[in-house]
Amino acid sequence: MGTERRTRTPKYLQINDQLTAMIADMEPDTLLPKELELAETFSVSRETLRQALQLQTSAGRIYSIKGKGTFVARPHISKGDKLTSFTEDMEARGLTPRSRVISAREITPDTDTAHDLELDDGRTVFEIVRIRLADDVPMCLETFQTPTSFFPTLLELPLTGSIYELFRTHGRISITNTEQRITAALAKKAQADLLGVRPRSPVLLVNRVSSDQRGRLIERTESVYRGDRYDFRLSARRDGR
Amino acid sequence: MGTERRTRTPKYLQINDQLTAMIADMEPDTLLPKELELAETFSVSRETLRQALQLQTSAGRIYSIKGKGTFVARPHISKGDKLTSFTEDMEARGLTPRSRVISAREITPDTDTAHDLELDDGRTVFEIVRIRLADDVPMCLETFQTPTSFFPTLLELPLTGSIYELFRTHGRISITNTEQRITAALAKKAQADLLGVRPRSPVLLVNRVSSDQRGRLIERTESVYRGDRYDFRLSARRDGR
DNA sequence: GATAGTTACAAGTCTAGACATCAAGCTTCC
DNA sequence: GGAAGCTTGATGTCTAGACTTGTAACTATC
């Protein structure tokens, strides 16, 4: 423990991690030690411990009943409230995700994109078209668009991985909000060819618009998922307050 | 103990409401007063104020930058991280939602349902089949199933509204977590007839499993949405920690 | 035996303050 | 003139304690 060199991570986050590991080994509905005891165990004040417990609660790993105590929740719905990304989905199913870049260029956006991203006339966007594969089987045809102004050097970077990650590490932009519209349709000829399915097969159309912490609209993505091989999973949590 | 409940709402929730109203009138990126001033304005301590600010932050209405201040976020993505229900979706689009109950009965669950709800042999479920309509146009065919043990009197209540609401008000069960799987398919004959579309039209298949705060599996719902009239909207927020 | 009151305990709320860290402007010194 | 350091002001983290409210078990009374 003494190796903590200038502990950069706050205590409540460290405790959060330790709680996660601790709870992973416990049966559902097990009563945890009371807050004051846990606080003493971790050598912090009760309020700091409660910050960590709050994180565990919003992650759905514990629940607490006033006057009784804090308990381990059943782990059926374990993911947080964020959408599962393509990469996460594939890895959760034991598949290896890959991407094949079809095109990457700077274009004048169509009206739909200009509207969704609230772009003025004359502004351009980067458009990146990729095929997403799982174990080398095409799953999804994805068209990503972002205003060139936010991240002018985007196309100079490798585009086979997570573009969100590029925004975070190289662009200093953290995408925190995303809104999606999902509908069902039949595959068009060109889409069907790229996805390796027959035309008029059922597909999922996903239109996504994302913004950063400040509410600035960062990107819009249109995706076509094949309906025979892909299902879209998401979990949500209603606020307990 | 009848009418004199006097449920005192905590200060941080009251302040949260006042902040919501206050922010609604402000331009994006406006600098808010500093935390100590706000705390004084509301006559609470800084930590209590920060609880309210935290709620505003997770609701996406404000953002704060260490060393600079707290600002009003742009309101483009305003919804929280919860899934939009059918009723909410329809009302947001200016349509009137209704339900038509096709059947409501107690049955022995099939293997899929028994598996998803982790039911032992011999347990029965209530099955409620409904058509959800918007302005009297069929949108969705919904099959709801819940173990009879949680809420034995469910079928005695009116089933045209929100069943979650019945669980909350009459069953004393608050459904907080829900996990969904969405895929695309083609409508089968019987489904197409009920939905008023041609067979082999594109539809969205949604399989939902929900649980309460303790992680107990409460319900499973299979829904068939028509792809030509319905799109499935959802918004998510990544945790800013 | 049922019911109402008492008590212990645990989480929930709230406070006043201390220190840490980051951003930005200002001063000083080379 | 410019870089380095200082100062100010803001959010971020943390503490010890007091008070509030809900739960459950126990007890006394009817």
Coordinates of C-alpha atoms (C1' of nucleotides) in Angstrom, one line a residue:
Chain A
M1 CA 0.0 0.0 0.0
G2 CA 2.9 2.3 0.6
T3 CA 3.6 2.4 -3.1
E4 CA 0.9 5.0 -3.6
R5 CA 2.9 7.7 -5.3
R6 CA 0.9 10.9 -5.2
T7 CA -2.4 9.1 -5.4
R8 CA -3.9 10.7 -8.4
T9 CA -7.2 8.8 -8.3
P10 CA -9.6 10.0 -5.6
K11 CA -10.2 7.7 -2.7
Y12 CA -13.9 7.1 -3.5
L13 CA -12.9 5.7 -6.9
Q14 CA -10.3 3.4 -5.4
I15 CA -12.8 2.2 -2.9
N16 CA -15.4 1.8 -5.7
D17 CA -13.0 -0.6 -7.5
Q18 CA -12.3 -2.5 -4.3
L19 CA -16.0 -2.8 -3.7
T20 CA -16.6 -4.1 -7.2
A21 CA -14.0 -6.9 -6.6
M22 CA -15.4 -7.7 -3.2
I23 CA -19.0 -7.9 -4.3
A24 CA -18.1 -10.1 -7.3
D25 CA -17.4 -13.0 -4.9
M26 CA -20.6 -12.6 -2.9
E27 CA -24.0 -14.2 -3.2
P28 CA -27.0 -12.0 -4.0
D29 CA -28.9 -10.6 -1.1
T30 CA -25.9 -10.9 1.2
L31 CA -25.9 -8.2 3.8
L32 CA -22.9 -6.0 3.6
P33 CA -21.2 -4.6 6.7
K34 CA -22.8 -1.4 7.8
E35 CA -21.5 1.9 6.4
L36 CA -19.5 2.9 9.4
E37 CA -17.7 -0.5 9.5
L38 CA -16.9 -0.3 5.8
A39 CA -15.7 3.3 6.3
E40 CA -13.4 2.0 9.0
T41 CA -12.2 -0.9 6.9
F42 CA -11.1 1.4 4.1
S43 CA -10.0 4.1 6.6
V44 CA -12.2 6.9 5.2
S45 CA -15.1 8.9 6.5
R46 CA -18.6 7.7 6.1
E47 CA -19.4 10.3 3.5
T48 CA -16.5 9.3 1.3
L49 CA -17.5 5.7 1.5
R50 CA -21.1 6.6 0.6
Q51 CA -19.8 8.2 -2.6
A52 CA -18.4 4.8 -3.6
L53 CA -21.6 3.1 -2.5
Q54 CA -23.5 5.5 -4.7
L55 CA -21.5 4.5 -7.7
Q56 CA -22.1 0.8 -6.9
T57 CA -25.8 1.5 -6.6
S58 CA -26.0 3.2 -9.9
A59 CA -24.1 0.4 -11.5
G60 CA -26.8 -1.9 -10.1
R61 CA -24.5 -4.0 -8.0
I62 CA -25.9 -3.3 -4.6
Y63 CA -29.2 -2.0 -3.2
S64 CA -29.8 -0.5 0.2
I65 CA -32.9 -0.4 2.4
K66 CA -33.2 2.4 4.9
G67 CA -33.1 1.1 8.4
K68 CA -32.0 -2.4 7.4
G69 CA -28.7 -2.3 5.5
T70 CA -27.0 -2.6 2.2
F71 CA -27.2 -5.8 0.2
V72 CA -25.6 -7.4 -2.9
A73 CA -28.0 -7.2 -5.9
R74 CA -28.6 -10.0 -8.2
P75 CA -26.2 -9.6 -11.1
H76 CA -28.5 -10.3 -14.0
I77 CA -28.4 -6.8 -15.3
S78 CA -24.9 -5.9 -14.7
K79 CA -24.1 -3.3 -17.3
G80 CA -24.5 0.3 -16.5
D81 CA -26.8 2.7 -18.3
K82 CA -24.6 3.1 -21.3
L83 CA -25.4 1.7 -24.7
T84 CA -23.4 -1.3 -25.7
S85 CA -21.0 -0.4 -28.5
F86 CA -20.3 -2.7 -31.4
T87 CA -17.0 -3.6 -30.0
E88 CA -18.3 -4.3 -26.6
D89 CA -21.2 -6.3 -28.0
M90 CA -18.9 -8.5 -30.1
E91 CA -16.5 -9.1 -27.3
A92 CA -19.3 -10.0 -24.9
R93 CA -20.3 -12.7 -27.4
G94 CA -16.8 -14.1 -27.7
L95 CA -16.3 -12.8 -31.2
T96 CA -13.4 -10.7 -32.5
P97 CA -14.5 -7.3 -33.8
R98 CA -12.8 -5.7 -36.8
S99 CA -13.4 -2.9 -39.2
R100 CA -12.8 -2.4 -42.9
V101 CA -12.6 1.2 -44.1
I102 CA -14.5 1.6 -47.4
S103 CA -13.9 5.4 -47.7
A104 CA -12.8 8.3 -45.7
R105 CA -13.1 11.8 -47.1
E106 CA -14.2 15.4 -46.6
I107 CA -17.6 16.2 -48.1
T108 CA -20.4 18.7 -48.1
P109 CA -23.1 17.2 -45.9
D110 CA -26.5 16.3 -47.2
T111 CA -29.5 18.1 -45.7
D112 CA -30.3 15.4 -43.2
T113 CA -26.8 15.5 -41.7
A114 CA -26.7 19.3 -41.8
H115 CA -30.0 19.4 -40.0
D116 CA -29.1 16.8 -37.4
L117 CA -25.7 18.4 -36.6
E118 CA -27.1 22.0 -37.0
L119 CA -24.5 23.0 -39.5
D120 CA -24.4 26.3 -41.3
D121 CA -24.1 26.4 -45.1
G122 CA -20.6 26.0 -46.3
R123 CA -19.4 23.8 -43.4
T124 CA -17.9 20.5 -44.4
V125 CA -17.8 17.2 -42.6
F126 CA -15.6 14.1 -42.6
E127 CA -17.4 11.0 -43.8
I128 CA -16.0 7.6 -42.8
V129 CA -17.7 4.5 -44.2
R130 CA -16.8 1.2 -42.6
I131 CA -17.8 -2.4 -42.6
R132 CA -17.9 -3.8 -39.1
L133 CA -17.1 -7.5 -38.9
A134 CA -17.3 -10.1 -36.2
D135 CA -14.9 -13.0 -36.8
D136 CA -14.6 -11.7 -40.3
V137 CA -18.3 -11.9 -41.0
P138 CA -19.9 -8.6 -42.1
M139 CA -22.4 -7.4 -39.5
C140 CA -22.9 -3.8 -40.1
L141 CA -22.4 -1.0 -42.7
E142 CA -21.6 2.2 -40.9
T143 CA -21.4 5.8 -42.2
F144 CA -19.9 8.2 -39.7
Q145 CA -19.9 11.9 -40.1
T146 CA -18.4 14.7 -38.0
P147 CA -17.9 18.4 -38.7
T148 CA -14.3 19.0 -39.8
S149 CA -14.0 21.9 -37.3
F150 CA -13.9 19.8 -34.2
F151 CA -11.0 17.5 -35.1
P152 CA -9.3 18.7 -38.3
T153 CA -6.6 15.9 -38.2
L154 CA -9.0 13.0 -37.8
L155 CA -8.3 11.4 -41.2
E156 CA -4.6 11.3 -40.5
L157 CA -5.2 8.7 -37.8
P158 CA -5.8 5.0 -38.1
L159 CA -9.6 4.5 -38.5
T160 CA -10.1 0.8 -37.9
G161 CA -10.7 1.1 -34.1
S162 CA -13.0 3.2 -32.0
I163 CA -13.4 6.7 -33.3
Y164 CA -14.8 7.8 -30.0
E165 CA -11.4 6.8 -28.5
L166 CA -9.6 9.0 -31.1
F167 CA -11.8 11.9 -30.1
R168 CA -10.9 11.4 -26.5
T169 CA -7.2 10.9 -26.7
H170 CA -6.2 13.0 -29.7
G171 CA -9.1 15.5 -30.0
R172 CA -9.6 16.3 -26.4
I173 CA -13.3 15.8 -26.8
S174 CA -15.3 13.5 -24.6
I175 CA -18.5 12.2 -26.2
T176 CA -20.9 11.7 -23.3
N177 CA -24.4 11.8 -24.8
T178 CA -25.9 9.8 -27.6
E179 CA -29.4 9.5 -29.1
Q180 CA -30.4 6.8 -31.4
R181 CA -33.3 6.0 -33.6
I182 CA -33.8 2.4 -34.6
T183 CA -36.1 1.1 -37.3
A184 CA -36.6 -1.9 -39.4
A185 CA -36.3 -2.0 -43.2
L186 CA -35.4 -4.2 -46.1
A187 CA -31.8 -4.2 -47.4
K188 CA -31.2 -2.4 -50.6
K189 CA -29.1 -4.0 -53.3
A190 CA -25.9 -2.1 -52.7
Q191 CA -26.2 -2.6 -48.9
A192 CA -27.0 -6.3 -49.3
D193 CA -23.9 -6.8 -51.4
L194 CA -21.6 -5.2 -48.9
L195 CA -23.2 -7.1 -46.0
G196 CA -23.3 -10.4 -47.9
V197 CA -27.0 -11.0 -47.6
R198 CA -29.8 -11.2 -50.2
P199 CA -31.6 -8.1 -51.2
R200 CA -34.8 -7.4 -49.3
S201 CA -33.5 -9.2 -46.2
P202 CA -34.6 -7.6 -43.0
V203 CA -32.1 -5.1 -41.5
L204 CA -31.9 -2.7 -38.6
L205 CA -31.4 0.9 -39.5
V206 CA -29.8 2.9 -36.8
N207 CA -29.4 6.7 -36.8
R208 CA -27.2 8.1 -34.1
V209 CA -26.4 11.6 -33.0
S210 CA -23.9 12.3 -30.3
S211 CA -22.8 15.3 -28.3
D212 CA -20.2 16.1 -25.7
Q213 CA -20.5 17.2 -22.1
R214 CA -21.4 20.8 -23.2
G215 CA -24.1 19.6 -25.6
R216 CA -22.1 20.4 -28.7
L217 CA -23.2 18.1 -31.5
I218 CA -20.2 16.1 -32.5
E219 CA -21.2 13.3 -34.8
R220 CA -23.9 11.5 -36.7
T221 CA -23.8 7.9 -37.7
E222 CA -26.1 5.9 -39.9
S223 CA -25.7 2.1 -39.6
V224 CA -27.3 -0.8 -41.4
Y225 CA -27.2 -4.1 -39.4
R226 CA -28.1 -7.4 -40.8
G227 CA -31.2 -8.7 -39.0
D228 CA -30.3 -12.4 -39.3
R229 CA -27.0 -12.1 -37.5
Y230 CA -27.2 -9.1 -35.2
D231 CA -29.4 -8.2 -32.3
F232 CA -29.2 -4.9 -30.6
R233 CA -28.8 -5.1 -26.8
L234 CA -29.2 -2.4 -24.4
S235 CA -30.0 -2.0 -20.7
A236 CA -31.4 0.9 -18.9
R237 CA -31.9 1.9 -15.4
R238 CA -34.6 4.2 -14.1
D239 CA -33.4 6.7 -11.5
G240 CA -34.1 5.6 -8.0
R241 CA -34.4 9.1 -6.5
Chain B
M1 CA -52.1 7.3 10.3
G2 CA -54.2 8.8 7.6
T3 CA -53.7 12.1 5.9
E4 CA -50.8 13.6 7.9
R5 CA -48.0 12.0 6.1
R6 CA -46.0 15.2 5.6
T7 CA -43.3 13.5 3.5
R8 CA -40.7 16.2 3.7
T9 CA -38.7 16.2 0.5
P10 CA -35.0 16.6 1.1
K11 CA -33.4 20.0 0.5
Y12 CA -31.2 18.8 -2.4
L13 CA -34.3 17.6 -4.3
Q14 CA -36.1 20.9 -3.7
I15 CA -33.0 22.8 -4.9
N16 CA -32.7 20.4 -7.9
D17 CA -36.2 21.5 -9.0
Q18 CA -35.5 25.2 -8.5
L19 CA -32.3 24.8 -10.5
T20 CA -34.2 23.1 -13.3
A21 CA -36.6 26.0 -13.5
M22 CA -33.8 28.5 -13.3
I23 CA -31.7 26.9 -16.0
A24 CA -34.7 26.6 -18.4
D25 CA -34.6 30.4 -18.9
M26 CA -30.9 30.6 -19.5
E27 CA -28.8 30.6 -22.7
P28 CA -26.4 27.7 -23.3
D29 CA -22.8 28.2 -22.0
T30 CA -24.0 30.8 -19.5
L31 CA -21.8 30.9 -16.4
L32 CA -23.7 30.1 -13.3
P33 CA -22.9 31.7 -10.0
K34 CA -20.2 30.0 -8.1
E35 CA -21.1 27.1 -5.8
L36 CA -20.7 29.1 -2.6
E37 CA -22.9 31.8 -3.8
L38 CA -25.6 29.4 -4.9
A39 CA -25.3 27.6 -1.6
E40 CA -25.9 30.9 0.1
T41 CA -28.8 31.8 -2.2
F42 CA -30.6 28.6 -1.3
S43 CA -29.4 28.7 2.4
V44 CA -27.8 25.4 2.4
S45 CA -24.2 24.1 2.8
R46 CA -22.0 23.8 -0.3
E47 CA -22.1 20.0 -0.1
T48 CA -25.9 19.9 -0.2
L49 CA -25.9 22.3 -3.1
R50 CA -23.4 20.0 -4.9
Q51 CA -25.8 17.1 -4.5
A52 CA -28.4 19.1 -6.5
L53 CA -25.7 20.1 -9.0
Q54 CA -24.8 16.5 -9.4
L55 CA -28.3 15.6 -10.4
Q56 CA -28.4 18.5 -12.9
T57 CA -25.1 17.2 -14.3
S58 CA -26.3 13.7 -14.8
A59 CA -29.5 15.0 -16.4
G60 CA -27.3 16.8 -18.9
R61 CA -28.5 20.3 -18.1
I62 CA -25.2 21.7 -16.8
Y63 CA -21.5 21.0 -17.1
S64 CA -18.7 22.2 -14.9
I65 CA -15.0 22.8 -15.5
K66 CA -12.6 22.6 -12.6
G67 CA -11.0 26.0 -12.0
K68 CA -13.5 27.9 -14.2
G69 CA -17.1 27.4 -13.1
T70 CA -20.4 25.7 -13.9
F71 CA -22.2 26.4 -17.2
V72 CA -25.5 25.8 -18.8
A73 CA -25.3 22.9 -21.3
R74 CA -26.9 23.0 -24.7
P75 CA -30.3 21.3 -24.4
H76 CA -30.2 19.1 -27.5
I77 CA -30.1 15.8 -25.8
S78 CA -32.3 16.5 -22.9
K79 CA -33.8 13.1 -22.0
G80 CA -32.2 11.1 -19.2
D81 CA -30.8 7.7 -19.6
K82 CA -34.0 5.8 -19.3
L83 CA -35.7 4.1 -22.2
T84 CA -38.7 5.8 -23.7
S85 CA -41.8 3.8 -23.2
F86 CA -44.4 3.3 -25.8
T87 CA -46.7 5.8 -24.1
E88 CA -44.0 8.4 -23.7
D89 CA -42.9 8.0 -27.3
M90 CA -46.4 8.4 -28.7
E91 CA -47.1 11.5 -26.5
A92 CA -43.8 13.0 -27.6
R93 CA -45.0 12.7 -31.2
G94 CA -48.3 14.3 -30.5
L95 CA -50.2 11.0 -30.9
T96 CA -52.7 9.5 -28.5
P97 CA -51.7 6.1 -27.2
R98 CA -54.2 3.4 -26.5
S99 CA -54.2 -0.3 -25.8
R100 CA -56.5 -3.1 -26.8
V101 CA -56.3 -6.2 -24.7
I102 CA -56.4 -9.4 -26.8
S103 CA -56.1 -11.9 -23.9
A104 CA -55.2 -12.0 -20.3
R105 CA -54.7 -15.4 -18.6
E106 CA -52.6 -17.6 -16.3
I107 CA -50.5 -20.1 -18.2
T108 CA -47.5 -22.4 -17.8
P109 CA -44.6 -20.5 -19.4
D110 CA -42.8 -21.8 -22.4
T111 CA -39.1 -22.6 -22.0
D112 CA -37.9 -19.3 -23.3
T113 CA -39.8 -17.4 -20.7
A114 CA -39.0 -19.9 -17.9
H115 CA -35.4 -19.5 -18.8
D116 CA -35.4 -15.7 -19.0
L117 CA -37.3 -15.3 -15.7
E118 CA -35.4 -18.2 -14.1
L119 CA -38.6 -20.0 -13.1
D120 CA -38.7 -23.4 -11.4
D121 CA -40.9 -26.1 -12.9
G122 CA -44.5 -25.8 -11.9
R123 CA -44.5 -22.0 -11.5
T124 CA -47.1 -20.2 -13.6
V125 CA -47.2 -16.7 -15.2
F126 CA -49.8 -14.2 -16.2
E127 CA -49.7 -13.6 -19.9
I128 CA -51.2 -10.3 -21.2
V129 CA -51.4 -9.8 -25.0
R130 CA -52.2 -6.3 -26.1
I131 CA -52.2 -4.3 -29.3
R132 CA -50.7 -0.8 -28.7
L133 CA -52.2 1.9 -30.9
A134 CA -51.4 5.4 -31.7
D135 CA -54.3 7.5 -32.9
D136 CA -56.1 4.2 -33.3
V137 CA -53.5 2.9 -35.7
P138 CA -51.9 -0.4 -34.6
M139 CA -48.3 0.0 -33.9
C140 CA -47.2 -2.9 -31.9
L141 CA -48.3 -6.4 -30.7
E142 CA -47.1 -6.9 -27.2
T143 CA -47.0 -10.1 -25.1
F144 CA -46.3 -9.4 -21.4
Q145 CA -45.5 -12.2 -18.9
T146 CA -44.9 -12.0 -15.2
P147 CA -44.7 -14.7 -12.5
T148 CA -48.0 -15.0 -10.7
S149 CA -46.3 -15.0 -7.4
F150 CA -45.2 -11.3 -7.4
F151 CA -48.6 -9.8 -7.9
P152 CA -51.4 -12.4 -7.7
T153 CA -54.3 -9.9 -8.2
L154 CA -52.9 -8.3 -11.4
L155 CA -55.6 -9.6 -13.7
E156 CA -58.3 -8.1 -11.5
L157 CA -57.1 -4.6 -12.5
P158 CA -57.7 -2.6 -15.7
L159 CA -55.0 -3.5 -18.2
T160 CA -55.2 -0.8 -20.8
G161 CA -52.7 1.5 -19.3
S162 CA -49.1 1.1 -18.0
I163 CA -48.6 -2.2 -16.3
Y164 CA -45.4 -0.9 -14.6
E165 CA -47.6 1.7 -13.0
L166 CA -49.9 -1.0 -11.6
F167 CA -46.9 -2.8 -10.2
R168 CA -45.8 0.3 -8.5
T169 CA -49.1 1.5 -7.0
H170 CA -50.9 -1.8 -6.3
G171 CA -48.1 -4.3 -6.2
R172 CA -45.5 -2.3 -4.2
I173 CA -42.9 -3.4 -6.7
S174 CA -40.8 -0.7 -8.4
I175 CA -39.3 -1.9 -11.7
T176 CA -36.0 -0.1 -12.1
N177 CA -33.9 -2.2 -14.5
T178 CA -34.7 -3.3 -18.0
E179 CA -32.7 -5.1 -20.6
Q180 CA -33.8 -5.3 -24.2
R181 CA -32.8 -7.2 -27.3
I182 CA -33.9 -5.7 -30.6
T183 CA -33.7 -7.4 -33.9
A184 CA -35.2 -7.1 -37.3
A185 CA -37.5 -9.7 -38.9
L186 CA -40.3 -10.2 -41.4
A187 CA -43.9 -10.2 -40.1
K188 CA -45.6 -13.5 -39.9
K189 CA -49.1 -13.9 -41.2
A190 CA -50.9 -13.8 -37.8
Q191 CA -48.8 -10.9 -36.7
A192 CA -49.3 -9.0 -39.9
D193 CA -53.1 -9.4 -39.7
L194 CA -53.2 -7.9 -36.2
L195 CA -50.9 -5.1 -37.1
G196 CA -52.6 -4.3 -40.4
V197 CA -49.6 -4.8 -42.6
R198 CA -48.8 -7.2 -45.4
P199 CA -47.1 -10.5 -44.5
R200 CA -43.3 -10.3 -44.8
S201 CA -43.2 -6.6 -44.0
P202 CA -40.2 -5.5 -42.0
V203 CA -40.8 -5.5 -38.2
L204 CA -38.8 -4.8 -35.1
L205 CA -38.8 -7.7 -32.6
V206 CA -38.1 -6.5 -29.1
N207 CA -37.5 -8.9 -26.2
R208 CA -37.4 -7.2 -22.8
V209 CA -36.6 -8.5 -19.4
S210 CA -37.0 -6.3 -16.4
S211 CA -36.1 -6.5 -12.7
D212 CA -36.7 -4.5 -9.6
Q213 CA -34.2 -2.7 -7.4
R214 CA -33.1 -6.0 -5.8
G215 CA -32.5 -7.7 -9.1
R216 CA -35.5 -9.9 -8.9
L217 CA -36.7 -10.8 -12.4
I218 CA -40.2 -9.3 -12.6
E219 CA -41.4 -9.5 -16.2
R220 CA -40.6 -10.5 -19.8
T221 CA -42.2 -8.8 -22.8
E222 CA -42.0 -9.7 -26.4
S223 CA -43.1 -7.0 -28.8
V224 CA -43.5 -6.8 -32.6
Y225 CA -43.4 -3.3 -33.9
R226 CA -44.2 -2.4 -37.5
G227 CA -41.1 -1.1 -39.2
D228 CA -42.9 1.3 -41.5
R229 CA -44.6 3.3 -38.8
Y230 CA -42.5 3.0 -35.8
D231 CA -38.9 3.9 -34.9
F232 CA -37.4 3.1 -31.6
R233 CA -35.8 6.0 -29.9
L234 CA -33.4 5.9 -27.0
S235 CA -30.8 8.2 -25.5
A236 CA -27.9 7.3 -23.3
R237 CA -25.4 9.1 -21.2
R238 CA -21.9 7.9 -20.4
D239 CA -20.9 8.6 -16.8
G240 CA -18.7 11.6 -16.5
R241 CA -16.7 10.4 -13.6
Chain C
dG1 C1' -53.2 -13.5 22.0
dA2 C1' -53.4 -9.1 19.7
dT3 C1' -52.0 -4.3 19.9
dA4 C1' -49.6 -0.3 21.1
dG5 C1' -45.4 1.7 22.8
dT6 C1' -40.2 1.5 23.4
dT7 C1' -35.8 0.9 21.9
dA8 C1' -31.8 -0.2 19.0
dC9 C1' -29.9 0.1 14.8
dA10 C1' -29.0 1.4 10.1
dA11 C1' -29.3 4.3 6.2
dG12 C1' -30.6 9.2 4.7
dT13 C1' -29.8 14.1 5.1
dC14 C1' -27.2 18.1 6.3
dT15 C1' -23.5 21.1 8.0
dA16 C1' -19.0 23.9 8.5
dG17 C1' -14.7 23.6 7.3
dA18 C1' -10.1 22.0 5.4
dC19 C1' -7.2 20.9 1.8
dA20 C1' -6.2 19.7 -3.3
dT21 C1' -6.3 20.8 -8.0
dC22 C1' -6.9 23.4 -12.0
dA23 C1' -7.4 28.0 -14.9
dA24 C1' -6.2 32.4 -15.7
dG25 C1' -4.3 36.8 -14.9
dC26 C1' -0.4 39.4 -12.8
dT27 C1' 4.4 40.2 -11.3
dT28 C1' 9.0 39.6 -11.2
dC29 C1' 13.3 38.6 -12.9
dC30 C1' 16.4 37.5 -16.5
Chain D
dG1 C1' 10.0 40.8 -24.4
dG2 C1' 9.4 36.5 -22.4
dA3 C1' 9.5 32.7 -19.2
dA4 C1' 8.9 31.5 -14.5
dG5 C1' 6.6 32.1 -10.5
dC6 C1' 2.9 34.1 -7.6
dT7 C1' -1.9 35.1 -6.6
dT8 C1' -6.7 34.6 -7.0
dG9 C1' -10.8 32.2 -7.7
dA10 C1' -13.2 28.3 -8.9
dT11 C1' -14.5 23.3 -8.7
dG12 C1' -13.0 18.6 -6.6
dT13 C1' -12.2 15.8 -2.6
dC14 C1' -12.5 14.6 2.2
dT15 C1' -13.6 14.8 7.1
dA16 C1' -16.1 14.4 11.8
dG17 C1' -20.2 14.9 13.6
dA18 C1' -25.3 16.0 14.3
dC19 C1' -29.8 15.1 13.3
dT20 C1' -33.8 12.5 10.7
dT21 C1' -36.4 8.7 9.2
dG22 C1' -37.4 3.9 8.3
dT23 C1' -37.2 -1.2 10.0
dA24 C1' -37.5 -4.6 13.2
dA25 C1' -37.5 -6.7 17.5
dC26 C1' -38.9 -6.6 22.0
dT27 C1' -42.1 -5.3 25.9
dA28 C1' -46.0 -3.9 28.3
dT29 C1' -50.8 -3.5 28.3
dC30 C1' -55.4 -4.7 27.3

